[in-house]
Short mmCIF file of C-alpha atoms in Angstrom, two decimals:
data_model
loop_
_atom_site.label_atom_id
_atom_site.label_comp_id
_atom_site.label_asym_id
_atom_site.label_seq_id
_atom_site.Cartn_x
_atom_site.Cartn_y
_atom_site.Cartn_z
CA MET A 235 -66.45 16.23 9.67
CA ARG A 236 -67.43 13.01 11.46
CA GLU A 237 -67.30 13.06 15.25
CA LEU A 238 -64.27 10.90 16.38
CA GLN A 239 -65.55 10.52 19.96
CA VAL A 240 -68.37 7.95 19.87
CA GLN A 241 -70.67 6.61 22.59
CA THR A 242 -71.05 2.83 22.43
CA LYS A 243 -73.28 0.73 24.67
CA TYR A 244 -70.29 0.12 26.91
CA GLY A 245 -68.58 3.49 27.01
CA LYS A 246 -67.05 6.23 24.90
CA VAL A 247 -64.23 5.59 22.40
CA GLN A 248 -61.91 8.12 20.84
CA GLY A 249 -60.76 7.46 17.31
CA GLU A 250 -58.47 9.34 14.99
CA LEU A 251 -58.30 10.64 11.42
CA LEU A 252 -55.92 8.64 9.22
CA GLN A 253 -55.43 9.14 5.47
CA GLY A 254 -58.87 10.63 4.97
CA ALA A 255 -60.71 7.99 7.04
CA SER A 256 -62.16 8.08 10.57
CA VAL A 257 -60.62 5.08 12.35
CA TRP A 258 -61.23 3.33 15.66
CA LYS A 259 -59.00 0.41 16.60
CA GLY A 260 -59.00 -2.19 19.34
CA ILE A 261 -62.61 -1.91 20.54
CA PRO A 262 -63.55 -4.83 22.80
CA TYR A 263 -66.62 -6.71 21.65
CA ALA A 264 -66.50 -9.37 24.43
CA LYS A 265 -64.89 -10.00 27.75
CA PRO A 266 -61.38 -11.39 27.58
CA PRO A 267 -61.81 -15.20 27.20
CA VAL A 268 -59.26 -16.08 29.83
CA GLY A 269 -59.24 -18.06 33.09
CA GLU A 270 -62.71 -19.50 33.72
CA LEU A 271 -63.91 -18.03 30.39
CA ARG A 272 -61.37 -20.04 28.37
CA PHE A 273 -63.25 -22.46 26.12
CA GLN A 274 -66.55 -20.79 27.07
CA ALA A 275 -68.96 -18.81 24.90
CA PRO A 276 -68.08 -15.09 24.55
CA THR A 277 -69.89 -12.73 26.87
CA GLN A 278 -70.57 -9.02 26.60
CA PRO A 279 -67.64 -6.72 27.41
CA GLU A 280 -67.39 -4.79 30.69
CA SER A 281 -68.50 -1.14 30.52
CA TRP A 282 -65.90 1.56 31.21
CA ASP A 283 -65.91 5.06 32.53
CA GLY A 284 -64.25 7.97 30.82
CA ILE A 285 -62.99 7.84 27.22
CA ARG A 286 -61.23 4.80 25.87
CA GLN A 287 -58.51 5.63 23.39
CA ALA A 288 -59.16 3.55 20.22
CA THR A 289 -55.91 4.26 18.39
CA GLU A 290 -54.05 0.94 18.74
CA PHE A 291 -55.00 -2.44 17.39
CA GLY A 292 -55.84 -5.08 19.98
CA PRO A 293 -53.50 -8.07 20.30
CA GLU A 294 -53.80 -10.93 17.83
CA ASN A 295 -55.04 -14.25 19.15
CA ILE A 296 -52.26 -16.65 20.18
CA GLN A 297 -51.06 -18.50 17.10
CA PRO A 298 -48.20 -20.45 15.67
CA ARG A 299 -45.78 -18.19 13.81
CA HIS A 300 -44.31 -19.10 10.45
CA ASP A 301 -42.76 -17.05 7.66
CA SER A 302 -45.66 -14.69 7.23
CA GLU A 303 -43.58 -11.76 6.13
CA TRP A 304 -45.41 -11.44 2.84
CA MET A 305 -48.54 -10.49 4.79
CA GLY A 306 -46.61 -7.49 5.99
CA GLY A 307 -45.09 -6.22 9.26
CA GLN A 308 -43.17 -7.77 12.14
CA LYS A 309 -44.49 -10.07 14.80
CA PRO A 310 -47.35 -8.23 16.51
CA PRO A 311 -48.48 -8.48 20.12
CA GLU A 312 -50.52 -11.61 20.78
CA SER A 313 -52.70 -12.72 23.66
CA GLU A 314 -55.64 -14.85 24.63
CA ASP A 315 -57.25 -11.47 25.35
CA SER A 316 -57.84 -10.76 21.68
CA LEU A 317 -61.56 -10.19 21.10
CA TYR A 318 -61.35 -6.77 19.53
CA LEU A 319 -62.64 -5.11 16.40
CA ASN A 320 -61.60 -2.12 14.24
CA ILE A 321 -63.77 0.37 12.32
CA TRP A 322 -63.05 2.57 9.35
CA ALA A 323 -65.56 5.27 8.18
CA PRO A 324 -65.39 8.07 5.64
CA GLU A 325 -64.13 11.33 7.10
CA LYS A 326 -67.24 13.21 6.19
CA GLU A 327 -70.51 12.67 8.03
CA SER A 328 -73.26 11.21 5.81
CA SER A 329 -76.88 12.40 5.79
CA HIS A 330 -77.95 8.69 5.90
CA PRO A 331 -76.72 5.48 7.53
CA LEU A 332 -74.03 3.78 5.48
CA PRO A 333 -73.80 0.10 4.44
CA VAL A 334 -71.49 -1.95 6.71
CA MET A 335 -68.88 -4.47 5.55
CA VAL A 336 -67.60 -6.82 8.21
CA TRP A 337 -64.37 -8.68 7.31
CA ILE A 338 -63.64 -12.14 8.74
CA HIS A 339 -60.01 -12.99 8.18
CA GLY A 340 -58.56 -16.30 7.00
CA GLY A 341 -55.56 -18.34 8.13
CA SER A 342 -56.65 -21.99 8.25
CA PHE A 343 -58.49 -21.32 11.54
CA VAL A 344 -55.10 -21.10 13.30
CA THR A 345 -53.49 -17.83 12.22
CA GLY A 346 -54.30 -14.28 11.18
CA SER A 347 -56.06 -11.20 12.56
CA GLY A 348 -58.19 -8.27 11.51
CA SER A 349 -55.24 -5.86 11.84
CA LEU A 350 -52.93 -7.18 9.09
CA PRO A 351 -51.82 -4.40 6.69
CA VAL A 352 -53.51 -6.11 3.77
CA TYR A 353 -56.91 -5.63 5.53
CA ASP A 354 -56.54 -1.89 6.02
CA GLY A 355 -60.11 -0.60 5.51
CA THR A 356 -59.21 2.96 4.45
CA GLN A 357 -59.62 2.62 0.68
CA LEU A 358 -62.86 0.60 0.90
CA ALA A 359 -64.41 3.09 3.37
CA VAL A 360 -63.35 6.22 1.58
CA ARG A 361 -63.91 5.15 -2.04
CA GLY A 362 -67.05 3.14 -1.27
CA ASP A 363 -68.70 5.46 1.28
CA VAL A 364 -69.21 2.45 3.53
CA ILE A 365 -68.31 1.45 7.06
CA VAL A 366 -65.63 -1.29 7.26
CA VAL A 367 -65.21 -3.52 10.31
CA THR A 368 -62.42 -6.07 10.83
CA ILE A 369 -62.45 -8.52 13.72
CA ASN A 370 -60.28 -10.96 15.65
CA TYR A 371 -61.64 -14.26 16.90
CA ARG A 372 -60.24 -17.27 18.81
CA LEU A 373 -58.13 -19.56 16.69
CA GLY A 374 -56.70 -23.07 16.82
CA PRO A 375 -57.48 -25.12 19.96
CA LEU A 376 -58.76 -21.99 21.77
CA GLY A 377 -61.40 -21.46 19.12
CA PHE A 378 -62.14 -24.80 17.59
CA LEU A 379 -61.61 -27.59 20.08
CA HIS A 380 -64.74 -29.69 20.47
CA MET A 381 -65.34 -28.96 24.19
CA ALA A 382 -69.09 -29.03 24.57
CA PRO A 383 -69.26 -32.74 25.52
CA LEU A 384 -67.22 -32.02 28.63
CA GLY A 385 -70.05 -29.91 30.15
CA GLU A 386 -68.98 -27.31 32.74
CA GLY A 387 -70.08 -24.53 30.39
CA TYR A 388 -67.55 -25.46 27.71
CA VAL A 389 -68.59 -24.85 24.12
CA SER A 390 -67.55 -26.01 20.71
CA ASN A 391 -66.93 -23.61 17.85
CA ALA A 392 -65.99 -20.84 20.21
CA GLY A 393 -64.29 -19.00 17.32
CA LEU A 394 -67.53 -18.97 15.35
CA LEU A 395 -69.46 -17.83 18.44
CA ASP A 396 -66.86 -14.99 18.74
CA GLN A 397 -67.78 -13.98 15.18
CA VAL A 398 -71.47 -14.06 16.10
CA ALA A 399 -70.71 -11.86 19.15
CA ALA A 400 -68.85 -9.37 16.93
CA LEU A 401 -71.73 -9.22 14.54
CA GLN A 402 -74.13 -8.73 17.45
CA TRP A 403 -71.91 -5.84 18.68
CA VAL A 404 -72.11 -4.31 15.18
CA LYS A 405 -75.87 -4.62 15.18
CA ASP A 406 -76.09 -2.96 18.57
CA ASN A 407 -73.42 -0.18 18.11
CA ILE A 408 -72.66 0.58 14.50
CA THR A 409 -75.38 3.27 14.22
CA ALA A 410 -73.28 5.49 16.45
CA PHE A 411 -70.45 5.23 13.90
CA GLY A 412 -72.71 6.17 10.98
CA GLY A 413 -73.56 2.58 9.88
CA ASP A 414 -76.82 0.89 8.99
CA PRO A 415 -77.27 -2.23 11.24
CA ASN A 416 -79.86 -3.58 8.72
CA GLN A 417 -77.46 -3.42 5.78
CA VAL A 418 -74.55 -5.61 6.82
CA THR A 419 -72.41 -7.56 4.39
CA VAL A 420 -70.01 -10.15 5.80
CA PHE A 421 -66.96 -10.83 3.63
CA GLY A 422 -64.08 -13.13 4.19
CA GLU A 423 -61.40 -15.28 2.55
CA SER A 424 -60.29 -18.91 3.01
CA ALA A 425 -61.08 -19.85 6.65
CA GLY A 426 -62.91 -16.56 6.85
CA SER A 427 -65.11 -17.57 3.96
CA MET A 428 -65.59 -21.04 5.42
CA SER A 429 -66.63 -19.24 8.59
CA ILE A 430 -69.25 -17.37 6.63
CA ALA A 431 -70.52 -20.66 5.18
CA ALA A 432 -70.91 -21.89 8.76
CA LEU A 433 -72.51 -18.65 9.96
CA MET A 434 -75.19 -19.05 7.25
CA ALA A 435 -75.99 -22.40 8.83
CA MET A 436 -75.92 -21.25 12.46
CA PRO A 437 -79.17 -20.36 14.30
CA ALA A 438 -77.30 -17.89 16.49
CA ALA A 439 -76.20 -15.82 13.46
CA LYS A 440 -79.62 -15.50 11.89
CA GLY A 441 -80.52 -11.91 11.00
CA LEU A 442 -77.06 -10.47 11.80
CA PHE A 443 -76.15 -9.93 8.14
CA GLN A 444 -78.06 -9.54 4.91
CA ARG A 445 -75.34 -10.29 2.30
CA ALA A 446 -72.21 -12.40 2.10
CA ILE A 447 -69.05 -12.30 -0.03
CA MET A 448 -67.18 -15.61 0.08
CA GLU A 449 -63.64 -15.67 -1.27
CA SER A 450 -61.97 -19.06 -1.72
CA GLY A 451 -63.81 -21.06 0.89
CA ALA A 452 -67.22 -22.76 1.36
CA SER A 453 -68.81 -25.53 3.38
CA GLN A 454 -66.16 -26.96 5.71
CA PHE A 455 -66.67 -29.06 8.87
CA MET A 456 -65.29 -31.84 11.02
CA PRO A 457 -67.59 -34.62 12.21
CA ALA A 458 -68.14 -34.74 15.97
CA GLU A 459 -66.50 -38.21 16.31
CA GLN A 460 -63.28 -37.04 14.68
CA ALA A 461 -63.35 -33.80 16.71
CA SER A 462 -63.81 -35.74 19.94
CA ALA A 463 -60.77 -37.90 19.15
CA LEU A 464 -58.75 -34.71 18.58
CA ARG A 465 -59.94 -33.27 21.91
CA GLU A 466 -59.07 -36.44 23.81
CA GLY A 467 -55.57 -36.45 22.21
CA MET A 468 -55.11 -32.85 23.35
CA LEU A 469 -56.29 -33.59 26.89
CA LYS A 470 -53.95 -36.59 27.10
CA VAL A 471 -50.92 -34.56 26.07
CA LEU A 472 -51.95 -31.87 28.61
CA GLY A 473 -52.39 -34.38 31.44
CA VAL A 474 -56.05 -33.45 31.96
CA ASP A 475 -58.88 -35.90 32.46
CA ARG A 476 -62.60 -35.71 33.51
CA ASP A 477 -61.59 -35.50 37.20
CA ASN A 478 -59.38 -32.39 36.86
CA LEU A 479 -61.00 -30.31 34.11
CA GLU A 480 -60.46 -27.18 36.22
CA LYS A 481 -56.74 -27.42 35.23
CA LEU A 482 -57.81 -26.22 31.78
CA ASN A 483 -58.48 -22.76 33.24
CA SER A 484 -54.95 -22.29 34.52
CA ILE A 485 -52.63 -24.24 32.16
CA PRO A 486 -50.36 -21.65 30.45
CA VAL A 487 -51.64 -21.02 26.99
CA GLU A 488 -48.23 -21.82 25.52
CA GLN A 489 -48.70 -25.40 26.76
CA ILE A 490 -52.03 -25.65 24.99
CA MET A 491 -50.55 -24.43 21.76
CA ALA A 492 -47.57 -26.86 22.14
CA ALA A 493 -50.02 -29.74 22.77
CA ALA A 494 -51.85 -28.83 19.56
CA GLU A 495 -48.59 -29.05 17.68
CA VAL A 496 -47.86 -32.48 19.20
CA VAL A 497 -51.26 -33.79 18.28
CA LYS A 498 -50.85 -32.43 14.74
CA GLN A 499 -47.56 -34.31 14.34
CA GLN A 500 -49.06 -37.47 15.77
CA SER A 501 -52.07 -37.28 13.45
CA GLY A 502 -49.98 -36.86 10.33
CA ALA A 503 -52.54 -34.30 9.25
CA GLY A 504 -50.11 -32.51 6.92
CA MET A 505 -51.99 -29.70 5.22
CA ALA A 506 -55.37 -30.82 6.53
CA LEU A 507 -57.32 -28.47 8.77
CA LEU A 508 -56.85 -29.88 12.26
CA PHE A 509 -59.00 -27.14 13.76
CA GLN A 510 -62.19 -26.12 11.98
CA PRO A 511 -65.90 -25.84 12.49
CA VAL A 512 -67.34 -28.86 14.28
CA LEU A 513 -70.77 -30.48 13.74
CA ASP A 514 -71.76 -30.29 17.40
CA GLY A 515 -75.52 -30.55 17.03
CA GLU A 516 -76.08 -27.21 18.73
CA THR A 517 -74.01 -24.21 17.57
CA LEU A 518 -73.54 -25.86 14.17
CA PRO A 519 -76.32 -28.44 13.96
CA GLN A 520 -75.98 -29.27 10.21
CA VAL A 521 -73.38 -29.53 7.53
CA PRO A 522 -73.36 -25.93 6.17
CA LEU A 523 -73.94 -27.09 2.56
CA GLN A 524 -76.93 -29.14 3.61
CA ALA A 525 -78.29 -26.35 5.79
CA VAL A 526 -78.15 -23.66 3.10
CA SER A 527 -79.68 -26.07 0.54
CA GLU A 528 -82.63 -26.36 2.94
CA GLY A 529 -82.96 -22.59 3.26
CA SER A 530 -81.08 -21.78 6.47
CA ALA A 531 -79.88 -18.52 4.93
CA LYS A 532 -82.97 -17.67 2.95
CA ASP A 533 -82.70 -14.26 1.27
CA VAL A 534 -79.00 -13.81 1.98
CA SER A 535 -77.48 -12.88 -1.39
CA ILE A 536 -73.96 -14.10 -1.99
CA LEU A 537 -71.02 -13.27 -4.19
CA ILE A 538 -68.68 -16.26 -4.28
CA GLY A 539 -65.57 -17.23 -6.18
CA THR A 540 -62.02 -18.53 -6.22
CA THR A 541 -58.64 -17.78 -7.74
CA LEU A 542 -57.51 -19.71 -10.83
CA HIS A 543 -54.48 -21.36 -9.11
CA GLU A 544 -55.47 -21.59 -5.44
CA GLY A 545 -53.20 -24.55 -4.70
CA ALA A 546 -50.03 -22.89 -6.09
CA LEU A 547 -49.65 -20.99 -2.82
CA PHE A 548 -49.35 -24.27 -0.87
CA ILE A 549 -47.64 -26.45 -3.46
CA GLN A 550 -45.49 -24.13 -5.51
CA PRO A 551 -44.78 -25.06 -9.15
CA HIS A 552 -41.02 -24.86 -8.96
CA VAL A 553 -40.75 -27.52 -6.18
CA PRO A 554 -40.08 -31.13 -7.22
CA TYR A 555 -42.94 -33.57 -7.46
CA SER A 556 -43.38 -35.12 -3.99
CA LYS A 557 -44.53 -38.71 -3.66
CA ASP A 558 -45.10 -37.85 0.03
CA ILE A 559 -48.19 -35.93 -1.08
CA ASP A 560 -50.63 -38.73 -1.79
CA MET A 561 -53.03 -37.31 -4.39
CA VAL A 562 -55.62 -40.03 -3.99
CA GLN A 563 -55.57 -39.58 -0.20
CA GLY A 564 -55.86 -35.85 -0.68
CA VAL A 565 -58.85 -36.27 -2.97
CA ASN A 566 -60.42 -38.66 -0.42
CA PHE A 567 -59.98 -36.00 2.26
CA MET A 568 -61.24 -33.09 0.21
CA THR A 569 -64.12 -34.77 -1.54
CA PRO A 570 -65.35 -37.80 0.44
CA ASP A 571 -68.67 -37.68 -1.45
CA LEU A 572 -67.12 -38.31 -4.89
CA GLU A 573 -67.37 -41.82 -6.24
CA ASN A 574 -64.61 -41.64 -8.91
CA ARG A 575 -61.92 -40.14 -6.75
CA VAL A 576 -59.08 -42.41 -7.91
CA ALA A 577 -59.78 -41.79 -11.59
CA ILE A 578 -59.97 -38.04 -10.94
CA ALA A 579 -56.65 -37.97 -9.09
CA ASP A 580 -55.04 -39.96 -11.87
CA SER A 581 -56.23 -37.52 -14.47
CA TYR A 582 -53.90 -34.82 -13.20
CA PRO A 583 -50.20 -34.58 -14.15
CA LYS A 584 -47.78 -36.26 -11.78
CA THR A 585 -46.08 -32.97 -11.03
CA ALA A 586 -46.09 -30.42 -8.24
CA ASP A 587 -48.26 -28.29 -10.52
CA GLY A 588 -50.65 -31.20 -10.92
CA GLN A 589 -50.86 -31.62 -7.17
CA ALA A 590 -51.59 -27.92 -6.81
CA GLN A 591 -54.31 -28.19 -9.44
CA VAL A 592 -55.97 -31.04 -7.47
CA MET A 593 -56.15 -28.77 -4.43
CA THR A 594 -57.48 -25.86 -6.46
CA ASP A 595 -60.22 -27.88 -8.13
CA MET A 596 -61.30 -30.27 -5.39
CA PHE A 597 -60.96 -28.15 -2.29
CA PHE A 598 -61.75 -24.66 -3.46
CA TRP A 599 -63.54 -24.55 -6.88
CA ARG A 600 -65.76 -27.58 -6.38
CA SER A 601 -66.94 -26.49 -2.96
CA ALA A 602 -67.72 -22.96 -4.24
CA LEU A 603 -69.75 -24.40 -7.13
CA GLN A 604 -71.69 -26.66 -4.74
CA TYR A 605 -72.35 -23.79 -2.30
CA ALA A 606 -73.55 -21.48 -5.10
CA ALA A 607 -75.88 -24.13 -6.42
CA ALA A 608 -77.30 -24.72 -2.93
CA GLN A 609 -77.91 -21.08 -2.15
CA GLN A 610 -79.24 -19.94 -5.56
CA GLN A 611 -82.51 -21.79 -4.69
CA HIS A 612 -83.08 -19.25 -1.91
CA ALA A 613 -81.33 -15.98 -2.87
CA PRO A 614 -79.47 -14.35 -5.74
CA VAL A 615 -75.93 -15.64 -6.26
CA TRP A 616 -73.01 -14.19 -8.34
CA MET A 617 -69.86 -16.07 -9.24
CA TYR A 618 -66.35 -14.73 -9.95
CA ARG A 619 -62.91 -16.12 -10.67
CA PHE A 620 -59.68 -14.15 -10.14
CA ASP A 621 -57.11 -14.95 -12.83
CA TRP A 622 -54.62 -12.03 -12.54
CA VAL A 623 -50.93 -12.97 -12.62
CA MET A 624 -47.58 -11.25 -12.75
CA PRO A 625 -45.68 -13.45 -15.21
CA GLU A 626 -42.19 -12.41 -14.19
CA HIS A 627 -42.73 -12.98 -10.46
CA PRO A 628 -41.73 -16.40 -9.02
CA LEU A 629 -44.91 -16.84 -6.99
CA LEU A 630 -47.41 -14.46 -8.60
CA LYS A 631 -46.97 -16.04 -12.05
CA ARG A 632 -49.95 -18.09 -10.76
CA ALA A 633 -53.22 -16.61 -9.44
CA ILE A 634 -52.55 -18.01 -6.03
CA HIS A 635 -54.81 -18.46 -3.05
CA SER A 636 -55.35 -15.13 -1.16
CA ILE A 637 -53.99 -12.80 -3.89
CA GLU A 638 -57.36 -11.18 -4.56
CA MET A 639 -57.51 -9.69 -1.07
CA PHE A 640 -54.86 -7.08 -2.01
CA PHE A 641 -57.23 -5.99 -4.79
CA VAL A 642 -60.43 -6.01 -2.69
CA PHE A 643 -58.89 -3.75 -0.05
CA ASN A 644 -56.74 -1.91 -2.68
CA THR A 645 -53.70 -2.49 -0.47
CA LEU A 646 -51.37 -3.38 -3.32
CA ASP A 647 -48.53 -1.64 -1.51
CA ALA A 648 -48.52 -4.52 0.93
CA LEU A 649 -47.22 -6.74 -1.90
CA LYS A 650 -43.83 -5.18 -1.43
CA PHE A 651 -43.31 -7.87 1.22
CA MET A 652 -43.33 -10.35 -1.62
CA LYS A 653 -40.94 -8.12 -3.57
CA ALA A 654 -43.68 -7.36 -6.07
CA GLU A 655 -44.36 -4.00 -7.65
CA PRO A 656 -47.79 -3.95 -9.21
CA ASP A 657 -48.08 -1.86 -12.38
CA GLU A 658 -50.73 0.69 -13.38
CA ALA A 659 -52.92 -2.01 -14.91
CA ALA A 660 -52.96 -3.92 -11.60
CA LYS A 661 -53.92 -0.70 -9.80
CA ALA A 662 -56.75 -0.14 -12.30
CA LEU A 663 -57.94 -3.74 -11.77
CA ALA A 664 -57.96 -3.18 -7.97
CA LEU A 665 -60.46 -0.34 -8.44
CA LYS A 666 -62.70 -2.52 -10.52
CA VAL A 667 -62.61 -5.43 -8.03
CA GLN A 668 -63.25 -2.98 -5.21
CA ASP A 669 -66.20 -1.35 -7.07
CA ALA A 670 -67.78 -4.76 -7.55
CA TRP A 671 -67.56 -5.56 -3.80
CA ILE A 672 -68.84 -2.08 -2.89
CA ALA A 673 -71.75 -2.31 -5.28
CA PHE A 674 -72.73 -5.62 -3.82
CA ALA A 675 -72.57 -4.23 -0.26
CA LYS A 676 -74.67 -1.24 -1.25
CA ASP A 677 -77.23 -2.68 -3.69
CA GLY A 678 -77.00 -6.43 -3.26
CA LYS A 679 -75.69 -6.73 -6.82
CA PRO A 680 -72.04 -6.64 -7.88
CA SER A 681 -71.22 -4.60 -10.94
CA VAL A 682 -68.19 -3.65 -13.05
CA ALA A 683 -68.43 -0.64 -15.41
CA GLY A 684 -69.05 -1.64 -19.01
CA ILE A 685 -69.71 -5.33 -18.19
CA LYS A 686 -73.05 -7.07 -17.96
CA TRP A 687 -72.68 -9.56 -15.06
CA PRO A 688 -75.65 -11.91 -14.80
CA GLU A 689 -76.62 -13.91 -11.74
CA TYR A 690 -75.20 -17.36 -11.45
CA SER A 691 -77.87 -19.80 -12.69
CA LYS A 692 -78.19 -22.63 -15.17
CA ASP A 693 -75.76 -21.08 -17.59
CA ARG A 694 -73.25 -20.66 -14.74
CA ALA A 695 -72.20 -17.07 -15.58
CA THR A 696 -68.81 -16.33 -14.00
CA LEU A 697 -67.02 -12.99 -14.10
CA ILE A 698 -63.30 -13.43 -14.76
CA PHE A 699 -61.08 -10.72 -13.19
CA ASN A 700 -57.90 -10.51 -15.25
CA HIS A 701 -55.92 -7.98 -17.27
CA GLU A 702 -59.14 -8.04 -19.29
CA ILE A 703 -62.48 -8.56 -17.55
CA GLU A 704 -65.13 -10.81 -19.13
CA VAL A 705 -68.09 -13.00 -18.30
CA VAL A 706 -67.62 -16.63 -19.22
CA HIS A 707 -70.51 -19.13 -19.09
CA ASP A 708 -69.70 -22.47 -17.47
CA PRO A 709 -65.90 -22.14 -17.48
CA GLU A 710 -64.03 -25.48 -17.67
CA SER A 711 -67.31 -27.34 -18.04
CA SER A 712 -65.74 -30.77 -18.80
CA LYS A 713 -63.67 -30.54 -15.61
CA ARG A 714 -66.73 -29.43 -13.65
CA GLU A 715 -68.67 -32.49 -14.90
CA LEU A 716 -65.80 -34.75 -13.94
CA LEU A 717 -65.97 -33.28 -10.39
CA GLY A 718 -69.62 -34.14 -10.19
CA VAL A 719 -71.06 -30.67 -9.80
#
């Protein structure tokens, strides 16, 4: 039996046994970033005396709330004081340190947390004999406003620096929970995967993980000039200028969130990422794609992929075609480096489904292919695509953005919030997806029983997860060539 009372660098924590896993929730990995620490780099947490009960998740970071019922649960507690992590370990003590998997959640850099039901680490930890860690980090303007140019200790990419601080905490403390600090795999989806792309380019993150699993997200950044304009717009709405920056420490956080919403409306950003990693010359000195192509993450193996219909989550097939969604403008935004953008946009059907395909191919698939090609010069790379659908379900009749997470964590029960009841075949597929992720975390090579899964190289071998699993070489090659990758 694993000891549930664990000594960390900062004090003792008391976990609990849940469904065959040893679980610790709501462990602080940094000081609360409030007051004078708002918009500053994270700092080490305060030590405590006695035993801290680690049986409740910490608050989620302040975020706009929409209809997120499908992710499960009711509105959770939220606060600026949100820099907490959660740990799942097998119930039984192991004779050797276990591989560690650190999950970075998605949510467009503005929503989400490490405590959502879909991210429950029980099945991964117990089936895989690994340690699973999920984290919170600062979101929206609190995490991604380009503040460094203001001086006064302000930083840019605070949310990414939070992730670095959490990984440093893992390196310093995970041995006490039975984990191997030298065998850490980061895995994440959407903005979480884009975060990993940035971490692989960040000097501060070097050496904090050895492997990376990137689900539906790759190199993503905002140029400093654009980020500065966004910051100035925020400050103007808040009534703050260079002479009264100290106001930023005491303005109610609700006003900051409201100002972000005003600026978003003014910018007409639509579905664009208003808050995201910023090229600030220091924390993120280079475009992640360029950095990895030059070897910034040498020897970090990656498993990377997308779903077949990413865009169908955002632009659902049953909605009428909207002329308000300018496909050429969308292509310009998603792929500014492409020369034949207008021709590409025109090649898609003038339907909502066509618009969704543009998003799938330009924003998700193309960026994954580019990132894989850049990193394979420096480390082994594997590629997957998730195609599973539930034909009778109004939304899941497409392999939408984020659907694979329910399979990775084997939390298919959480799909009940979408009024979906996965069948036995889906449950069997979840075990195969999970086995692939676990194998990669353990051995640096994903594997599925009965399938030979080669590295991604010139023949572009891609494992397709569907009702049947197969390896396809260079899937949709003509479309790939049109996209210039």
